[in-house]
Tab-separated table of C-alpha atoms (C1' of nucleotides) in Angstrom:
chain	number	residue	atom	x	y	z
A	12	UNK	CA	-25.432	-62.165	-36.946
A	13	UNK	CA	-28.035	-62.301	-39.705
A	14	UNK	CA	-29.663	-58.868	-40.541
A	15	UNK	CA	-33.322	-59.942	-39.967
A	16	UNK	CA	-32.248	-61.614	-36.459
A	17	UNK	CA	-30.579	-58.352	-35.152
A	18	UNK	CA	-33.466	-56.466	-36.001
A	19	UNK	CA	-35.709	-58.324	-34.451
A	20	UNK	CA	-33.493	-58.664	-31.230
A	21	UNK	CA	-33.057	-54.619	-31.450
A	22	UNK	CA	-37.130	-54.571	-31.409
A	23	UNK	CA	-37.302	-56.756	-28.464
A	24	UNK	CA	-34.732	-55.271	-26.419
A	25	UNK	CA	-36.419	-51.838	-26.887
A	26	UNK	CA	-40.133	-52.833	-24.951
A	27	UNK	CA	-37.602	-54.589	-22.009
A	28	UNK	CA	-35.736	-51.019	-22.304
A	29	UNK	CA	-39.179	-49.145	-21.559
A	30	UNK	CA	-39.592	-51.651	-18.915
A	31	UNK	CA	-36.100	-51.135	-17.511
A	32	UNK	CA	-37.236	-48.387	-14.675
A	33	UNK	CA	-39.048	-48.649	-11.402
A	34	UNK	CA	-40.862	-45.822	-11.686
A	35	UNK	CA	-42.400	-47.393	-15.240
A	36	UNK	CA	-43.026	-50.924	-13.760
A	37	UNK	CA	-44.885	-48.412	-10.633
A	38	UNK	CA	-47.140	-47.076	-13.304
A	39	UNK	CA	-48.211	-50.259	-14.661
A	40	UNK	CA	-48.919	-52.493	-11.489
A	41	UNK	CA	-50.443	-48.569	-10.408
A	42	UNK	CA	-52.293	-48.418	-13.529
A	43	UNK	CA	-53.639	-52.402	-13.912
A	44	UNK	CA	-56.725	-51.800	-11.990
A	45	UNK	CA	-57.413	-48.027	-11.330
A	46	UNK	CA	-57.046	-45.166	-13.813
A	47	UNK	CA	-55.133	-41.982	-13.195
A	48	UNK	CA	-53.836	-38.762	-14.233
A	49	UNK	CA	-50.278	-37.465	-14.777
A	50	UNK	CA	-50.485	-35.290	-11.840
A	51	UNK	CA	-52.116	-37.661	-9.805
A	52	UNK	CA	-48.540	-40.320	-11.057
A	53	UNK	CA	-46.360	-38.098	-10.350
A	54	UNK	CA	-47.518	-37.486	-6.748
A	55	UNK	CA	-47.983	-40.951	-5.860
A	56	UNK	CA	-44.399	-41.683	-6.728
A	57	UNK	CA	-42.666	-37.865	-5.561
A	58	UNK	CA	-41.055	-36.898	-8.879
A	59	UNK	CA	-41.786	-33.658	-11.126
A	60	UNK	CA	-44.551	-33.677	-13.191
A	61	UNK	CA	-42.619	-33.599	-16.416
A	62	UNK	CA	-40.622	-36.566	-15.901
A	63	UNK	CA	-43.537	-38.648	-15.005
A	64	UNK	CA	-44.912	-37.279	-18.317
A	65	UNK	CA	-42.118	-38.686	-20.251
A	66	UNK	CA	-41.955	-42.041	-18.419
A	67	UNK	CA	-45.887	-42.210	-19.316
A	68	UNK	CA	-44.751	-41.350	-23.044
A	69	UNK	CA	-42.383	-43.989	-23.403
A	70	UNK	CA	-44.794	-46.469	-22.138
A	71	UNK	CA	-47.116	-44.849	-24.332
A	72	UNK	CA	-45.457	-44.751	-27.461
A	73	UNK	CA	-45.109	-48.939	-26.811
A	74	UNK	CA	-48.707	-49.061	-26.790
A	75	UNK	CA	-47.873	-50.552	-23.446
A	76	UNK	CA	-50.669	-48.100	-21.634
A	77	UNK	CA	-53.287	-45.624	-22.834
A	78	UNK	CA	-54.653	-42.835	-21.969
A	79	UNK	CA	-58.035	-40.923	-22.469
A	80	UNK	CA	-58.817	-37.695	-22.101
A	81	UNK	CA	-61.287	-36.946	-19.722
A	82	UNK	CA	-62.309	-33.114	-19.625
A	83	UNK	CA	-59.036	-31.521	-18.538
A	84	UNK	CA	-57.501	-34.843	-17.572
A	85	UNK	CA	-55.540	-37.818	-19.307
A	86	UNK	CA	-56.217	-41.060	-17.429
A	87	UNK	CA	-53.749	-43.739	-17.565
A	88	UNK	CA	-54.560	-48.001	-17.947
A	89	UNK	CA	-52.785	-50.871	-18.521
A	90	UNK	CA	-53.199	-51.800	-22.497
A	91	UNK	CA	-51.032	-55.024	-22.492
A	92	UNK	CA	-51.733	-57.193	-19.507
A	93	UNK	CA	-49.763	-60.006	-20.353
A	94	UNK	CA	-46.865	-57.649	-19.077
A	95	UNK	CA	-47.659	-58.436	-15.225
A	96	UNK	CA	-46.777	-62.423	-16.092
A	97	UNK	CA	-43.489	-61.075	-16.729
A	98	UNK	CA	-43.230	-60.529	-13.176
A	99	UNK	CA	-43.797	-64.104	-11.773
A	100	UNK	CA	-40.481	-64.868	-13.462
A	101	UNK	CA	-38.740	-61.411	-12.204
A	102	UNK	CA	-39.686	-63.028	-8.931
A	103	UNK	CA	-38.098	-65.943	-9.651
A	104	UNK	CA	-34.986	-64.611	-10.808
A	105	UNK	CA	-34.936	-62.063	-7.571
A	106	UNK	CA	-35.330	-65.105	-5.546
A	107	UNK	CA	-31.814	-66.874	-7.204
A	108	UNK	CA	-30.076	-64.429	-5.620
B	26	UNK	CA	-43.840	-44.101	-2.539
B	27	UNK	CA	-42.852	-46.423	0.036
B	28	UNK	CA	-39.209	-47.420	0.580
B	29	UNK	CA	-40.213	-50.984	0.440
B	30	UNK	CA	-42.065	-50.857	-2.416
B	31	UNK	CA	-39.430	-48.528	-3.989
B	32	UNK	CA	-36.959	-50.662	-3.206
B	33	UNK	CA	-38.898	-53.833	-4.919
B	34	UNK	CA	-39.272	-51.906	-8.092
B	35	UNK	CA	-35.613	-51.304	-8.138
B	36	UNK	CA	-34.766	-54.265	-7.620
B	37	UNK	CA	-37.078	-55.587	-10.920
B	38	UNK	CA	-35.824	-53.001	-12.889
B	39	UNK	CA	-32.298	-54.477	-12.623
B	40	UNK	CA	-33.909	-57.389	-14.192
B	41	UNK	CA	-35.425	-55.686	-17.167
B	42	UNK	CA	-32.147	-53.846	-17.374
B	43	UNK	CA	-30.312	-57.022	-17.456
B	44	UNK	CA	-32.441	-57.934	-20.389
B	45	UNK	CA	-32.892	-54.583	-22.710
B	46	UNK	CA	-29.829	-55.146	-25.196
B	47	UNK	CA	-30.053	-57.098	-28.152
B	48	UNK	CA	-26.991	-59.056	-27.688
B	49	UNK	CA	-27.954	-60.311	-24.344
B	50	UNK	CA	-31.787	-61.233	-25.953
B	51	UNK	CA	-29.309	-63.272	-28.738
B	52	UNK	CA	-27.340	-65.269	-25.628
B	53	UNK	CA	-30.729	-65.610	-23.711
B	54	UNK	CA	-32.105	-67.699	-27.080
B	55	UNK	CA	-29.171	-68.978	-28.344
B	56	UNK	CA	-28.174	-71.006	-24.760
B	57	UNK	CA	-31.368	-72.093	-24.130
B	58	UNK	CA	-30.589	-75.317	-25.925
B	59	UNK	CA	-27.294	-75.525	-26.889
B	60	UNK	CA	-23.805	-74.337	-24.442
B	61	UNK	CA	-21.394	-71.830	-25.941
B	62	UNK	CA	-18.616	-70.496	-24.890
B	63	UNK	CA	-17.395	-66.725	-25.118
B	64	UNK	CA	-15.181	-67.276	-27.823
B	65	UNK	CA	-18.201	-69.002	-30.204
B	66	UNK	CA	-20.818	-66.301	-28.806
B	67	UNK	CA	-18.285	-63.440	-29.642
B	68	UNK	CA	-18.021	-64.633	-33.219
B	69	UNK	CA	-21.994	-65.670	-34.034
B	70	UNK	CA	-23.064	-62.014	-32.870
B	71	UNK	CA	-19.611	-60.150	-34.601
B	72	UNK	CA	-18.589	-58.241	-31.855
B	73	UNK	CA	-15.123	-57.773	-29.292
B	74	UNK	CA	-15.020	-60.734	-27.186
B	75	UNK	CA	-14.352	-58.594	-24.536
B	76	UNK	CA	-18.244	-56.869	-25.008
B	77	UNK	CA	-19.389	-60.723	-25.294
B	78	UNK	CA	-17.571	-61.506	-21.842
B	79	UNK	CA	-19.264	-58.753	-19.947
B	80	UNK	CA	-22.774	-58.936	-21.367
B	81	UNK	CA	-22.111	-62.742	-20.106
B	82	UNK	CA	-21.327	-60.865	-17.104
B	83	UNK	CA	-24.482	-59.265	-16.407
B	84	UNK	CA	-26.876	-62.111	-17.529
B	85	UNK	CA	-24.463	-64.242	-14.437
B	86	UNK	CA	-24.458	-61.940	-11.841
B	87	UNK	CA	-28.469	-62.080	-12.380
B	88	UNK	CA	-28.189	-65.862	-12.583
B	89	UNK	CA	-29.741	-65.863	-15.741
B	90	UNK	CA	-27.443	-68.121	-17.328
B	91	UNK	CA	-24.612	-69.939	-15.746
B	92	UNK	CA	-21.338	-71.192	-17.186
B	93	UNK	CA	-19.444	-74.304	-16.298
B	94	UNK	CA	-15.899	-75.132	-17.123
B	95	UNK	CA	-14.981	-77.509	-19.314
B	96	UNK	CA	-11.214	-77.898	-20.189
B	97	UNK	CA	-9.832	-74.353	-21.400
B	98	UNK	CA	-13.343	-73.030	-21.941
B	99	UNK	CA	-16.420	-71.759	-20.156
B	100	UNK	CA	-19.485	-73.053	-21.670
B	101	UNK	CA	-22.795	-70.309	-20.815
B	102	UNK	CA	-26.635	-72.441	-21.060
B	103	UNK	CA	-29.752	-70.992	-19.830
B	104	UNK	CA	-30.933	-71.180	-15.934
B	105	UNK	CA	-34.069	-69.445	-16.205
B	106	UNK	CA	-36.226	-70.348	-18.698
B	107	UNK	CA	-39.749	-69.051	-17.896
B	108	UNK	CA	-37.687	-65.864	-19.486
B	109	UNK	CA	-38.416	-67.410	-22.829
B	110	UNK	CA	-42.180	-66.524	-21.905
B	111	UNK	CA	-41.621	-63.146	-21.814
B	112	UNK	CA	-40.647	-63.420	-25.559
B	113	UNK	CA	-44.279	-64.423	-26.592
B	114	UNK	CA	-45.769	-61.049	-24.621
B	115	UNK	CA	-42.955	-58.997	-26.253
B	116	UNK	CA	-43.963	-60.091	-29.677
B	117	UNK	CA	-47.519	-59.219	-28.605
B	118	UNK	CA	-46.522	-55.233	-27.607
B	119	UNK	CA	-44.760	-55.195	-31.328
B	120	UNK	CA	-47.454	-56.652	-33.309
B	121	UNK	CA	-49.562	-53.649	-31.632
B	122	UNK	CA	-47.415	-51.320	-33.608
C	24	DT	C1'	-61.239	-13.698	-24.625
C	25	DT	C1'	-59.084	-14.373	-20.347
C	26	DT	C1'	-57.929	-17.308	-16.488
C	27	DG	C1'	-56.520	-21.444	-14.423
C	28	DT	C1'	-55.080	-26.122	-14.386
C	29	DA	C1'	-53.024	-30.294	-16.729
C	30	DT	C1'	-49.742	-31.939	-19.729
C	31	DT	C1'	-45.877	-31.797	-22.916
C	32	DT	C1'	-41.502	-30.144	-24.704
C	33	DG	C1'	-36.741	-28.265	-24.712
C	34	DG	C1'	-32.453	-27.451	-22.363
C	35	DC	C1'	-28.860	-28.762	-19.442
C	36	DG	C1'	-25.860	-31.323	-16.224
C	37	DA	C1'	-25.026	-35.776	-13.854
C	38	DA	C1'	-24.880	-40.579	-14.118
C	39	DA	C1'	-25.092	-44.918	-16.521
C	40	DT	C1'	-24.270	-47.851	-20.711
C	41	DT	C1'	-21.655	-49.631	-24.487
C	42	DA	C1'	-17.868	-50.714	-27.466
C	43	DC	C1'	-13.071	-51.435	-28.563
C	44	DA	C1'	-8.203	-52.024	-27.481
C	45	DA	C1'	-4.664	-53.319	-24.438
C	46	DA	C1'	-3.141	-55.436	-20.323
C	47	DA	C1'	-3.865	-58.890	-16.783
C	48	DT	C1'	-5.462	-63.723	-15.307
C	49	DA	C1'	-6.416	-68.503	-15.559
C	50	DG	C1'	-5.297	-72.752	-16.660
C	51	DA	C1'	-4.186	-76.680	-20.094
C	52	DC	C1'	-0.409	-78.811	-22.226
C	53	DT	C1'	4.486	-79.648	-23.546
D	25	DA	C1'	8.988	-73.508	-16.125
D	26	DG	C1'	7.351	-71.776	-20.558
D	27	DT	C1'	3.845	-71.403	-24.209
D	28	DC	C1'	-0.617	-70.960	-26.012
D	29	DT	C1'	-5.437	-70.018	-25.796
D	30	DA	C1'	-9.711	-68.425	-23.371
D	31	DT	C1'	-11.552	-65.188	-20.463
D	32	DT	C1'	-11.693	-61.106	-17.563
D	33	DT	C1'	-10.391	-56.509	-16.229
D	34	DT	C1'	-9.037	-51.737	-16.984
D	35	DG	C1'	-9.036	-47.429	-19.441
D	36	DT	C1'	-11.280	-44.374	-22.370
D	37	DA	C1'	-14.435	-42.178	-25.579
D	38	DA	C1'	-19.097	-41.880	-27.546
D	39	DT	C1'	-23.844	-42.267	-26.698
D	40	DT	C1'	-27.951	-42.618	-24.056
D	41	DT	C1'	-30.797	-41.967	-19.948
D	42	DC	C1'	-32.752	-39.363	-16.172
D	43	DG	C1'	-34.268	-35.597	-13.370
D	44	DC	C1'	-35.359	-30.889	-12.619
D	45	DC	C1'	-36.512	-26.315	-14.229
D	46	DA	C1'	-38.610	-23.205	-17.303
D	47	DA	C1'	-41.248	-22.380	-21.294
D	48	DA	C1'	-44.798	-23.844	-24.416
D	49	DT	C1'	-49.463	-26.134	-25.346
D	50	DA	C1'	-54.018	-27.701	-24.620
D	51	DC	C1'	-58.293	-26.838	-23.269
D	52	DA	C1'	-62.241	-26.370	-19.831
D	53	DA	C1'	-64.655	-22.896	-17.465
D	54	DA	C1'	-65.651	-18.264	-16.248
DNA sequence: TTTGTATTTGGCGAAATTACAAAATAGACT
DNA sequence: AGTCTATTTTGTAATTTCGCCAAATACAAA
């Protein structure tokens, strides 16, 4: 395979790969319409704090969500929208089966 | 979180999973208009043919793609294409970058 | 400056993913 | 039946991912 192609199928498979985890697609249908904190993540779904801090990072560091700091507080939103069509066709797929 | 909604998250995770590898991004594209078979995918990407087989695997069991026999081979075309639109929201998240 | 709360980072073990090589299957063709 | 080719399965090693805990930061408020 070309050198150009596999990079740009490495790229690609890297956003589905921050994608690839329930509790990430949680935060962004959680995060599409209301904004929250870390703490207030990491409660909704039961896990430590820490890990939902680095599944908020990864989603982060794809520019996939944002977060502002509000006094002591980070708050969470949805950056990239066009995510959520994705999951009309994950439906689709689920419904194959 | 719910066990319901846990369990639905799971379950679209698997899908997201299914897709986060470049080789299986390469298949998704590369069957969308033309079939291949195992042998021909193992060679355009450059890897064991045994890897190409069970990343075939994984895209079937999801009934991404399906294969139909012809003669000694097993030609693999695309089943679900609205995947393709996921492509043009991918390319969105990297542009961000 | 000290306290208290929110978030991030580092370490570690368990589980999952990936690739190749070798062996096992499947089936077309002689 | 026997051969040849395509595909799948099994075994194994290397790498990555994930979750918790504990320690480190960040910073608002007292």
């Amino acid at each position: 395979m070309n050198k150009d192609i596999e990079k740009e199928y490495l790229e690609k498979a890297e956003i589905f790969k921050a994608l690839a985890h329930p509790t990430r697609l949680f935060i962004i249908h959680t995060v599409k319409d209301k904004k929250l904190s870390v703490k207030e993540l990491s409660e909704l779904v039961g896990i430590d704090i820490s890990t939902m801090s680095k599944h908020l990072d990864i989603l982060k560091k794809h520019k996939i969500i944002k977060g502002e700091k509000v006094k002591n507080f980070i708050y969470y939103h949805l950056e990239i929208p066009c995510i959520l069509d994705f999951m009309s066709c994950a439906n689709k797929v689920i419904n194959k089966k």
